[in-house]
mmCIF file of C-alpha atoms in Angstrom:
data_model
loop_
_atom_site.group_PDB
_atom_site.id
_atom_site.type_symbol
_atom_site.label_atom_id
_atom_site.label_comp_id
_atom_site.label_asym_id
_atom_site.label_seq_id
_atom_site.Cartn_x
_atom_site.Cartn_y
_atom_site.Cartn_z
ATOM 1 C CA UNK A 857 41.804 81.855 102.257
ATOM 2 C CA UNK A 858 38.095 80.616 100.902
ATOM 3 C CA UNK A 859 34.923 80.873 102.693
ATOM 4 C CA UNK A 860 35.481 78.629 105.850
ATOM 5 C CA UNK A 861 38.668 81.268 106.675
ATOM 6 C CA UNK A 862 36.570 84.272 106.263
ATOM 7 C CA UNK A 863 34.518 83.194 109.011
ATOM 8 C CA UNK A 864 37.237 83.073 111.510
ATOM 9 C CA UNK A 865 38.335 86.122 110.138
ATOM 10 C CA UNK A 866 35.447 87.734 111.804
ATOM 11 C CA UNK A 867 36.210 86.511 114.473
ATOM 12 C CA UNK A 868 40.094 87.445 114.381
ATOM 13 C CA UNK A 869 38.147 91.246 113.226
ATOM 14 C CA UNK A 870 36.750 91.375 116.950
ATOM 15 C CA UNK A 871 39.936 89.928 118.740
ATOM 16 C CA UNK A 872 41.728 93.615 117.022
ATOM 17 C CA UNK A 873 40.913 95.874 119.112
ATOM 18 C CA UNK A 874 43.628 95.111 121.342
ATOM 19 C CA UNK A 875 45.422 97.178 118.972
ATOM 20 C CA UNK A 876 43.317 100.318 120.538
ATOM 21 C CA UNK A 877 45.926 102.619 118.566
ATOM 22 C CA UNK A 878 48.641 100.680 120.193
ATOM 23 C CA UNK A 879 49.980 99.925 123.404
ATOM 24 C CA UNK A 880 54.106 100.481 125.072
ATOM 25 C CA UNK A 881 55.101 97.691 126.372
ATOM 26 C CA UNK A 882 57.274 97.296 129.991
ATOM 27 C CA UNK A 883 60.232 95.527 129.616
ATOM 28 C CA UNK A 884 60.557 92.026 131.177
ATOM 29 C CA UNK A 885 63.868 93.516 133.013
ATOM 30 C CA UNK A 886 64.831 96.426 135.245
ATOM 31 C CA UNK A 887 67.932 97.014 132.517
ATOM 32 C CA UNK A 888 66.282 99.094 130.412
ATOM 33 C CA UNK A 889 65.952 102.870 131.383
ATOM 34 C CA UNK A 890 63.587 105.030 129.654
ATOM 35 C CA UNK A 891 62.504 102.100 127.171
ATOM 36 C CA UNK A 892 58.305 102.309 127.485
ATOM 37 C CA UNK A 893 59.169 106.093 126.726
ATOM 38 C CA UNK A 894 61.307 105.843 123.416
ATOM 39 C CA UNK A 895 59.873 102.343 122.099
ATOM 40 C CA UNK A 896 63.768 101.555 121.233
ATOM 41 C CA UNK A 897 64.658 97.981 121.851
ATOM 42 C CA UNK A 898 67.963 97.355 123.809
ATOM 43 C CA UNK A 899 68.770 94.144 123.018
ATOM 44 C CA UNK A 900 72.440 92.625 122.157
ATOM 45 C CA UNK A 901 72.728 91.231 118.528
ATOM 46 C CA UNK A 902 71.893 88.056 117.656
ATOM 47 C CA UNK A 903 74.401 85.457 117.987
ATOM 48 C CA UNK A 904 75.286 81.870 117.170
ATOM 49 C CA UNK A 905 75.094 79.528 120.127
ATOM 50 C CA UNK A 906 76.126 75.497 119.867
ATOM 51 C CA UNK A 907 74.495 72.713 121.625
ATOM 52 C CA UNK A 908 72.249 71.898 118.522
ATOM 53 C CA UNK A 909 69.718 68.516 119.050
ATOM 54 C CA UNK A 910 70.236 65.784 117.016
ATOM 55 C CA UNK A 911 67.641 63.316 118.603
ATOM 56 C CA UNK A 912 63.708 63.874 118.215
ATOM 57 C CA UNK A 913 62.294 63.373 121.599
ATOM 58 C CA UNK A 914 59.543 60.888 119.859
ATOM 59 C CA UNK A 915 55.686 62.482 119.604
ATOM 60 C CA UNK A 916 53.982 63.607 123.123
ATOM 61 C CA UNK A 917 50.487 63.023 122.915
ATOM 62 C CA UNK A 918 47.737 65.536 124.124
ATOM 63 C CA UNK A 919 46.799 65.993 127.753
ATOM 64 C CA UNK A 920 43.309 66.827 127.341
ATOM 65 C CA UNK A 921 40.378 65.789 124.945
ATOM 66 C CA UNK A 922 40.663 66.431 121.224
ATOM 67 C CA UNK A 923 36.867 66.020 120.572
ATOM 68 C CA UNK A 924 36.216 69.013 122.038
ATOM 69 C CA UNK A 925 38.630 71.433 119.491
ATOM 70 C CA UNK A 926 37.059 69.330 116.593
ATOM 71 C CA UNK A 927 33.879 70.068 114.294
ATOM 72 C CA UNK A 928 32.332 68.815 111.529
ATOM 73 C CA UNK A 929 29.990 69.404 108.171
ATOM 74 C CA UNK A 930 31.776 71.383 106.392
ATOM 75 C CA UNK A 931 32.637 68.930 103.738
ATOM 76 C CA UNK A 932 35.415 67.608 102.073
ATOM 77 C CA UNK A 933 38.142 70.164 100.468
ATOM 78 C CA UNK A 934 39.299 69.687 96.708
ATOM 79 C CA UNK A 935 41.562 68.810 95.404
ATOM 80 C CA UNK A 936 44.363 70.030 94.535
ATOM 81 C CA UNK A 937 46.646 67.203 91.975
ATOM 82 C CA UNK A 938 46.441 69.166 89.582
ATOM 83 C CA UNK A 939 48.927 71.551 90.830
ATOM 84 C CA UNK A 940 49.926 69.607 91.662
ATOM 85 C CA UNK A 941 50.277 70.506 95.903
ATOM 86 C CA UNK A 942 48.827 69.973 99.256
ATOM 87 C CA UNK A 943 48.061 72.681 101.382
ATOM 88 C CA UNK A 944 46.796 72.967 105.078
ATOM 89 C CA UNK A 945 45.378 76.360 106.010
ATOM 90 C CA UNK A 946 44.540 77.821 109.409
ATOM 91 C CA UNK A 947 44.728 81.401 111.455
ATOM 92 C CA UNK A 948 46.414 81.971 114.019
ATOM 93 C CA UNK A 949 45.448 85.378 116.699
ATOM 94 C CA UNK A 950 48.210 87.184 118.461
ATOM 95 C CA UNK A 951 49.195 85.613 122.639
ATOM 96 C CA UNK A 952 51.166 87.740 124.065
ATOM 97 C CA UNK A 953 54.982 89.932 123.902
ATOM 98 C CA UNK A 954 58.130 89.175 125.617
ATOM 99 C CA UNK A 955 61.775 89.693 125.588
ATOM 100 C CA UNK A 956 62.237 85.976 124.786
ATOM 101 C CA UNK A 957 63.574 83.918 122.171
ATOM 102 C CA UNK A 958 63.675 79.837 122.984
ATOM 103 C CA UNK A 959 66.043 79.022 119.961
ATOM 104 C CA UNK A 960 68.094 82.169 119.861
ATOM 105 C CA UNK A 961 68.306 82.634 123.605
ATOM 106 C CA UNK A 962 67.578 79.340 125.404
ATOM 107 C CA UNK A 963 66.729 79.714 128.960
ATOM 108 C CA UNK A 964 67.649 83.810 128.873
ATOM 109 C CA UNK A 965 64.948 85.717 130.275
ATOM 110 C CA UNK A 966 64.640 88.908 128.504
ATOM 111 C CA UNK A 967 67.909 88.614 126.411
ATOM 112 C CA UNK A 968 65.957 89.274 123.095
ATOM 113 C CA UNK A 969 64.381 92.093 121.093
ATOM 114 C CA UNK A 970 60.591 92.264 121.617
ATOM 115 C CA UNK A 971 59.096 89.689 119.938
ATOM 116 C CA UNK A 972 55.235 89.107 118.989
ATOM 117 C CA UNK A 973 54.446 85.347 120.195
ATOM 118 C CA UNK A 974 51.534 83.522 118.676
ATOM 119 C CA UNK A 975 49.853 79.689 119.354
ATOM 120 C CA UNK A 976 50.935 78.775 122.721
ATOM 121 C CA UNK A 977 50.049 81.342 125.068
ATOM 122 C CA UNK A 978 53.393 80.130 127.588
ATOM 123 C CA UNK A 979 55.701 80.125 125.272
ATOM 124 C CA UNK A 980 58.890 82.050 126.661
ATOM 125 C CA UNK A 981 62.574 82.048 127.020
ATOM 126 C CA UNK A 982 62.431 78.051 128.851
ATOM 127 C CA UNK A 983 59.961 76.737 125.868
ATOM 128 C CA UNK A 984 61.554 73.177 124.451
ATOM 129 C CA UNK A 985 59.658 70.594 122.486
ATOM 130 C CA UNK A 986 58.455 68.671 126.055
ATOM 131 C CA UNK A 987 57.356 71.939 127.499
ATOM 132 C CA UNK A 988 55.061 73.144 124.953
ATOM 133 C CA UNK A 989 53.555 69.950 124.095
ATOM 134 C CA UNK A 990 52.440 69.603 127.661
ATOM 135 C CA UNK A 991 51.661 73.169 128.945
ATOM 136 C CA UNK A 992 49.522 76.017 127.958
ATOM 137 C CA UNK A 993 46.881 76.870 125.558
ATOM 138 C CA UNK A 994 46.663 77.739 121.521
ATOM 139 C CA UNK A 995 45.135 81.296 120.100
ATOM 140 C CA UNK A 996 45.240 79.201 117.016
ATOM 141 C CA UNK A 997 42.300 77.333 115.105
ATOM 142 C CA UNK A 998 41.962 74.503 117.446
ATOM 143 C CA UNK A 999 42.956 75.921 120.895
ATOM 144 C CA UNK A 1000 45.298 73.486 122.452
ATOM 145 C CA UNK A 1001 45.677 71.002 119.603
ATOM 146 C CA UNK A 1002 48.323 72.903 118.159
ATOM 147 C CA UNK A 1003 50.720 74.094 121.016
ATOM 148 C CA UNK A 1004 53.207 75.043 118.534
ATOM 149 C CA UNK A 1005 55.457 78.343 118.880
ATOM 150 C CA UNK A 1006 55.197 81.533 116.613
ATOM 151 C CA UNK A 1007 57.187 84.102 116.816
ATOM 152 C CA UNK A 1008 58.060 87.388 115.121
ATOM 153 C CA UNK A 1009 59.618 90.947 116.374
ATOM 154 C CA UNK A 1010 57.194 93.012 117.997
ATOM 155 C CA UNK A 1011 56.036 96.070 115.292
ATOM 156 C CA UNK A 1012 56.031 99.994 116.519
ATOM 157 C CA UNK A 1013 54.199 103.083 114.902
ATOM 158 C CA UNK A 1014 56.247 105.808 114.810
ATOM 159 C CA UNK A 1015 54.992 106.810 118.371
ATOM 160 C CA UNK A 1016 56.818 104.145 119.723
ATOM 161 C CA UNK A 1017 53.438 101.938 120.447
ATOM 162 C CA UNK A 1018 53.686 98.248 119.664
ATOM 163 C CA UNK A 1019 50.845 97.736 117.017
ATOM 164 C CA UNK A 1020 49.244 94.039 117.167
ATOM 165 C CA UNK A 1021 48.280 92.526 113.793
ATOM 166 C CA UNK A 1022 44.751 91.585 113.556
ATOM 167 C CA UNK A 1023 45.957 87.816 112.284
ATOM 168 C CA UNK A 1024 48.452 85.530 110.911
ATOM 169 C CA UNK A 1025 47.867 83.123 108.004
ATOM 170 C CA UNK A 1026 49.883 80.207 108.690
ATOM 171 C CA UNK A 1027 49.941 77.558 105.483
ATOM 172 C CA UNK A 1028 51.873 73.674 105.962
ATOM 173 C CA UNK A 1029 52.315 73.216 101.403
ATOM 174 C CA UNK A 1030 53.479 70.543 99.955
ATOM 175 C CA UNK A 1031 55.041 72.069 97.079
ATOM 176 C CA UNK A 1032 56.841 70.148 93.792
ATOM 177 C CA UNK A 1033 56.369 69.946 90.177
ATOM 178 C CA UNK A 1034 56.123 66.270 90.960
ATOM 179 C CA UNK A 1035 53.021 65.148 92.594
ATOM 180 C CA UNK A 1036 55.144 61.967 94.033
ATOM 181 C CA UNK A 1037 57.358 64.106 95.546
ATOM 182 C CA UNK A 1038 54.436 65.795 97.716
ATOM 183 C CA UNK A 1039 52.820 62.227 97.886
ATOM 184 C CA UNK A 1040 55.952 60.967 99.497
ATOM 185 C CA UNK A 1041 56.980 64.143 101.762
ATOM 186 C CA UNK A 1042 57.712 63.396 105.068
ATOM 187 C CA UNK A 1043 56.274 64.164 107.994
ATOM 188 C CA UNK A 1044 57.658 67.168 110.336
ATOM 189 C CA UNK A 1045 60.080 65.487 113.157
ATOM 190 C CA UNK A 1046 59.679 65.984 116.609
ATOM 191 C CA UNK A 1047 61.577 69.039 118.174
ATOM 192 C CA UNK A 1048 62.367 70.447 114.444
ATOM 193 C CA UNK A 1049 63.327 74.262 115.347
ATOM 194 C CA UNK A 1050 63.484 76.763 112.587
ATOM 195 C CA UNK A 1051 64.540 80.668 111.864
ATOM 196 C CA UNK A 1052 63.953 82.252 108.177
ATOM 197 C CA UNK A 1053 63.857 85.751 107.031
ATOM 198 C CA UNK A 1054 66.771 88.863 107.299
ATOM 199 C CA UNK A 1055 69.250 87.004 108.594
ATOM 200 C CA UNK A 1056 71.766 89.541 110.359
ATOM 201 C CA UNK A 1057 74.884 87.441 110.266
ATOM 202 C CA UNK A 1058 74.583 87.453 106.505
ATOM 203 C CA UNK A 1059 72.505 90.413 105.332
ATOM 204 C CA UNK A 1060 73.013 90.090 101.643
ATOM 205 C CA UNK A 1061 71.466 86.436 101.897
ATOM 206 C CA UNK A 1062 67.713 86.156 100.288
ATOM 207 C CA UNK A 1063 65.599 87.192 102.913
ATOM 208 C CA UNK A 1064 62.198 84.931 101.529
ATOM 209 C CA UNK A 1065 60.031 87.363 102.671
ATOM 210 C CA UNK A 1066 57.897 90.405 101.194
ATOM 211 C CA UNK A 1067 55.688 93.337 102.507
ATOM 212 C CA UNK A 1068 52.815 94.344 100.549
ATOM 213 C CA UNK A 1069 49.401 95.738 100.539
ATOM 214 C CA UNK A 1070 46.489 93.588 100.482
ATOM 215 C CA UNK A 1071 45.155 94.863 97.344
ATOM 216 C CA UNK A 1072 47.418 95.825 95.320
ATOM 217 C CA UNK A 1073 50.077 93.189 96.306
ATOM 218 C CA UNK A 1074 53.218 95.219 95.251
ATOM 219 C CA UNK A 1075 55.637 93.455 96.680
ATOM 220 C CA UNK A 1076 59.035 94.982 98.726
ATOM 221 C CA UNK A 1077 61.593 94.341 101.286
ATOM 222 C CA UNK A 1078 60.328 97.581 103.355
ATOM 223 C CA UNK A 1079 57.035 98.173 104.695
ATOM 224 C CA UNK A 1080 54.927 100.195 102.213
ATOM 225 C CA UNK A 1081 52.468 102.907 102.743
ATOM 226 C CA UNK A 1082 49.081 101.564 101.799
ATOM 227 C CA UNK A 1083 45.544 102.761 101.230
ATOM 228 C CA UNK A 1084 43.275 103.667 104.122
ATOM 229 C CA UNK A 1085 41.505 100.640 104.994
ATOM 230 C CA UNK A 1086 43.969 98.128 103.613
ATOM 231 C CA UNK A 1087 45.735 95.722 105.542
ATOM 232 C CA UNK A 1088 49.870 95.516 105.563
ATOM 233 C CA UNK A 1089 50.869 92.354 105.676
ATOM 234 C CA UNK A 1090 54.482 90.540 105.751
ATOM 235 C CA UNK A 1091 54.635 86.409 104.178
ATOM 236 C CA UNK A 1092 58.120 84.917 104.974
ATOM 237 C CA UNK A 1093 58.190 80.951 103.178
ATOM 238 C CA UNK A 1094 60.305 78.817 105.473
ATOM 239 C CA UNK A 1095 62.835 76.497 103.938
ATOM 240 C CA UNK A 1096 61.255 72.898 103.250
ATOM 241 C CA UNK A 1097 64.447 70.425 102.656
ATOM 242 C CA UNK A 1098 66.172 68.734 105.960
ATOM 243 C CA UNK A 1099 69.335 67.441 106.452
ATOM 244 C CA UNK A 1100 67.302 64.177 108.046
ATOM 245 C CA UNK A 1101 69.719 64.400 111.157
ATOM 246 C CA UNK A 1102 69.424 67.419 113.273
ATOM 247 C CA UNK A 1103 66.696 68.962 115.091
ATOM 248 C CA UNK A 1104 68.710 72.505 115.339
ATOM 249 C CA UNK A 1105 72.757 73.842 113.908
ATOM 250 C CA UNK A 1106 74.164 76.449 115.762
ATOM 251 C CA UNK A 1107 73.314 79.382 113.443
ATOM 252 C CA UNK A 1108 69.635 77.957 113.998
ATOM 253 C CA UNK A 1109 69.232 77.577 110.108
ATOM 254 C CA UNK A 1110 72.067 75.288 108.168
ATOM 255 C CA UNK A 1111 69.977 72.265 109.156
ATOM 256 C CA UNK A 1112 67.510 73.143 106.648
ATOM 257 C CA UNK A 1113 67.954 74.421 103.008
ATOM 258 C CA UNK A 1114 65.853 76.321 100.550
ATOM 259 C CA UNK A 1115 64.989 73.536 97.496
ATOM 260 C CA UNK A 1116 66.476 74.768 94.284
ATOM 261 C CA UNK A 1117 63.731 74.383 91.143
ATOM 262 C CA UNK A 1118 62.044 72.581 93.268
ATOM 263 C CA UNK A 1119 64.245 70.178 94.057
ATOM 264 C CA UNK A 1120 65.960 69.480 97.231
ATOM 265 C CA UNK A 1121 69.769 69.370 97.526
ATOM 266 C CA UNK A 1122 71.884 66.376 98.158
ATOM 267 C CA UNK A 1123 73.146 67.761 101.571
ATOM 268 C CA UNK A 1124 69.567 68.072 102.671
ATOM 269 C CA UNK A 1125 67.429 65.297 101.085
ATOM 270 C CA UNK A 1126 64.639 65.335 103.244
ATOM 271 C CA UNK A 1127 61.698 67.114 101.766
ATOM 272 C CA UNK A 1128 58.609 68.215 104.579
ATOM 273 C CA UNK A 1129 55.865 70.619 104.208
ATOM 274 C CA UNK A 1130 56.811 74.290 103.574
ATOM 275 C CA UNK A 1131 55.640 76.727 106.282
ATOM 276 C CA UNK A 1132 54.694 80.189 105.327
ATOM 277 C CA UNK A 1133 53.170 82.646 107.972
ATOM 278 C CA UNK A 1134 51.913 85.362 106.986
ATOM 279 C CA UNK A 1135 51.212 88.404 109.379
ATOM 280 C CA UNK A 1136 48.719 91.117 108.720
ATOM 281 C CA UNK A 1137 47.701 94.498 109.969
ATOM 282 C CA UNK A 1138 45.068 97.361 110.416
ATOM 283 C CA UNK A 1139 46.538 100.606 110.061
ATOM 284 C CA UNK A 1140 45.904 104.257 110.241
ATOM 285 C CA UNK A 1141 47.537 105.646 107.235
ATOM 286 C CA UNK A 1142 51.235 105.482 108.186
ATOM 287 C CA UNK A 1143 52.239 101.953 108.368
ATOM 288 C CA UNK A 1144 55.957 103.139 106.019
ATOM 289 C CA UNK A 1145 56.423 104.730 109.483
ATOM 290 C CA UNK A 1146 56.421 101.821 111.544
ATOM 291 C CA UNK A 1147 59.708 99.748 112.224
ATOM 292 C CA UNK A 1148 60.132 96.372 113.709
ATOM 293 C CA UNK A 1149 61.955 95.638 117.382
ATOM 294 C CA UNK A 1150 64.732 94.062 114.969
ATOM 295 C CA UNK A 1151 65.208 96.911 112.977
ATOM 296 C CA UNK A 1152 66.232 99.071 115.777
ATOM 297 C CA UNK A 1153 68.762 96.809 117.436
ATOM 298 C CA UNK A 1154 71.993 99.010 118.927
ATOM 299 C CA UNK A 1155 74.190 99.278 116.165
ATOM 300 C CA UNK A 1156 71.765 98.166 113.833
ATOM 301 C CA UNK A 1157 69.500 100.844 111.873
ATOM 302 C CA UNK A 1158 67.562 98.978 108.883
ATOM 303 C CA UNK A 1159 64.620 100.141 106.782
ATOM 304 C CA UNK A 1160 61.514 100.051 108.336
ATOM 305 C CA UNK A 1161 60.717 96.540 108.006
ATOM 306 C CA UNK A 1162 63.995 95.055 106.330
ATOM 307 C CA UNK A 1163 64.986 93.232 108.944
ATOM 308 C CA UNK A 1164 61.807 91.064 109.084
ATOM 309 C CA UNK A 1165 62.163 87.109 110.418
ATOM 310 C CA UNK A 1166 60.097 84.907 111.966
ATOM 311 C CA UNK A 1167 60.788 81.446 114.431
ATOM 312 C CA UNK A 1168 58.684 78.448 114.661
ATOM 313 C CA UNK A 1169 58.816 75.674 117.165
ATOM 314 C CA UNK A 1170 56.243 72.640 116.511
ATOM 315 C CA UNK A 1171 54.331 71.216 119.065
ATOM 316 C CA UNK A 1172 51.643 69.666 117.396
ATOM 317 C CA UNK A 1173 49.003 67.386 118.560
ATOM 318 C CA UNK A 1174 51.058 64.314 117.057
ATOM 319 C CA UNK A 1175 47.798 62.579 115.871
ATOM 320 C CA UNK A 1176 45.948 65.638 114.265
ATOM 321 C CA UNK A 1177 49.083 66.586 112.463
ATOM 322 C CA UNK A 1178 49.586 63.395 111.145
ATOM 323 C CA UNK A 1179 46.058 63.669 109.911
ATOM 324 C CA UNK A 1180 46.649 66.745 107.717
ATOM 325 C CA UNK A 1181 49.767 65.686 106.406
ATOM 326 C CA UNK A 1182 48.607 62.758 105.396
ATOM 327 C CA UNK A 1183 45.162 63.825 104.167
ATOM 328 C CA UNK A 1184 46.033 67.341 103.152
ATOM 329 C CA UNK A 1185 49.458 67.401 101.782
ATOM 330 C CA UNK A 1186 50.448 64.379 100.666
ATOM 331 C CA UNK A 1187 46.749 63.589 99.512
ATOM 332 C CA UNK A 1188 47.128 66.595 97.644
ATOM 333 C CA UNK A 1189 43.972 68.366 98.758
ATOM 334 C CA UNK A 1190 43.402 72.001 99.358
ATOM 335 C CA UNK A 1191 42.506 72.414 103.085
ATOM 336 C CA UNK A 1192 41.209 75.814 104.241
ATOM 337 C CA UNK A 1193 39.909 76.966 107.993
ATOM 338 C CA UNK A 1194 41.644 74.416 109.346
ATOM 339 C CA UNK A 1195 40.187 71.281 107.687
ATOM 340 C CA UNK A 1196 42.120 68.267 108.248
ATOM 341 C CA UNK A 1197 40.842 66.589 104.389
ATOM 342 C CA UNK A 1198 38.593 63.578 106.345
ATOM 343 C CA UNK A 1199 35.623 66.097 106.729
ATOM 344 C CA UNK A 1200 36.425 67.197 110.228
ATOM 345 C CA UNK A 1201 38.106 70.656 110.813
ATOM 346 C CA UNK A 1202 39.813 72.445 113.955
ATOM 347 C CA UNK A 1203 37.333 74.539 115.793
ATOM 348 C CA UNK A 1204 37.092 78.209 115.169
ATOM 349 C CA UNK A 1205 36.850 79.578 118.654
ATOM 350 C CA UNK A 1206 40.025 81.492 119.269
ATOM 351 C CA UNK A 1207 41.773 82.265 122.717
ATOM 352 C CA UNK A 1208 39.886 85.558 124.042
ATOM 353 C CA UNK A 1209 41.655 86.177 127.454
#
């Protein structure tokens, strides 16, 4: 991720030792007997649900001050036309766990499998567009700037202790073999909601993820054993073309399509910036061993690490991402650590508490 990210790397280094060998985690309910003992997430399947949004709610600004989640003097990024993309780079630290999913669930306390949540630090089960712009803070590069919603199932070791990566990568791409496509990409509408990986109502579907060591970068669909020393990490690409009308379907994905040689289809002609995440791990030796909360669902045994998703909810400072789609992607620069391509960048000081 280039020498600005390594630097908030360290920092994301010193933020691991939550992981302290792993923790159990108490369920959010009083419905689940014997749970912190067995690490086994009881948890119905996921499920389509209707009432999708078809209006953007129109950009919230910031409550607060952006000066103070902004720095300077690191330069200007290069570029990157020849390419030819845009990319926008930050890292994100982990917030906190919960039994919630706001798309899949809306409003169900505790209805989910354990999830990992990352960037705002309230996000829950209530979250919606208007609730995360205005409330809570942002473990991400910038604190509060981006209030945006990650989200991914929680991972176990084999003990049945939740293991907490040490970071995720998230990258915003403008990706085409046509620089005017990227030049022309829209920008990410208000309220846009979005599910890729495994998708359990259609397993055999690509699952646009892989697991892989950090060195030698085999990549699978089940989480490998790797060397002592070497992180684990899963990247999931989201889809990038829009149907241009709605915010959410009811299977949480048909509103958005994968492009197709880099083109978008007709049904969804909208092209915005791909967003991978990447997630990434310290381990002890024995990370094959490990399973996610979605790959233990009742009913539902997968391969340790097959069932691997991820959810996203944007909630953006509307000015600031404006700024690095505009400067980043479209201007077709390579922006690393956060830099927004005018010679600012978002602030490396993570959320601690």
């Amino acid at each position: 991720v280039g020498s600005v990210a390594s630097i908030v790397l360290a920092v994301s280094l010193m933020l691991a030792v939550l992981t302290g060998g792993g923790f159990r985690p108490s369920a959010s309910t009083d419905d689940r007997p014997g749970q912190e003992e067995t690490g086994v997430i009881e948890a119905q399947p996921m499920s389509l649900v209707t009432g999708a949004s078809s209006s953007p709610p129109g950009p919230i600004p910031s409550n607060f001050d952006l000066g103070q989640y902004l720095d300077s003097g690191w330069g200007m990024p290069e570029s990157y036309a020849y390419g030819p993309e845009g990319n926008f780079r930050m890292i994100c630290d982990f917030s906190h766990l919960a039994y919630d999913d706001p798309i899949v669930y809306p409003g169900e306390v505790g209805r989910s499998h354990l999830h990992m949540f990352f960037g705002n630090t309230l996000a829950d089960a209530n979250s919606t567009y208007e609730s995360l712009r205005t409330t809570g803070d942002g473990t991400c590069q910038g604190g509060p700037i981006n209030r945006s919603a990650y989200w991914t199932p929680a991972m176990f070791n084999a003990s049945g202790q939740v293991i907490i990566p040490e970071f995720i990568s998230v990258y915003y791409k403008g990706v085409s073999r046509n620089a005017a496509d990227i030049i022309s990409m829209d920008a990410i509408p208000d309220g846009l909601k979005m599910i890729a990986g495994y998708n359990m109502a259609d397993p055999a579907a690509d699952t646009h993820f892989d697991w892989y060591c950090e060195r030698n970068q085999v990549k699978r669909q089940t989480l490998p054993q790797c060397a002592g020393g070497e992180r684990v990490g899963g990247v999931l690409a989201f889809p990038y073309c829009w149907d241009g009308v709605n915010l959410d379907s009811p299977d949480h994905r048909s509103h958005l399509a994968y492009a197709q040689n880099h083109q978008c289809p007709s049904s969804h002609p909208v092209r915005i910036p791909e967003y991978t995440i990447g997630v990434w791990y310290n381990h002890d030796g024995d990370s094959q061993n490990w399973y996610l909360a979605s790959d233990r669902m009742p009913g539902m045994t997968h391969p340790n690490g097959s069932s691997f998703h991820a959810d996203w909810m944007g909630a953006w400072d509307p000015e600031i991402q404006d700024r690095w789609i505009t400067n980043c992607v479209n201007g077709l620069l390579n922006c690393a650590g956060g830099q927004l391509g005018d010679g600012t960048h978002l602030t490396c000081l993570l959320y601690t508490s």
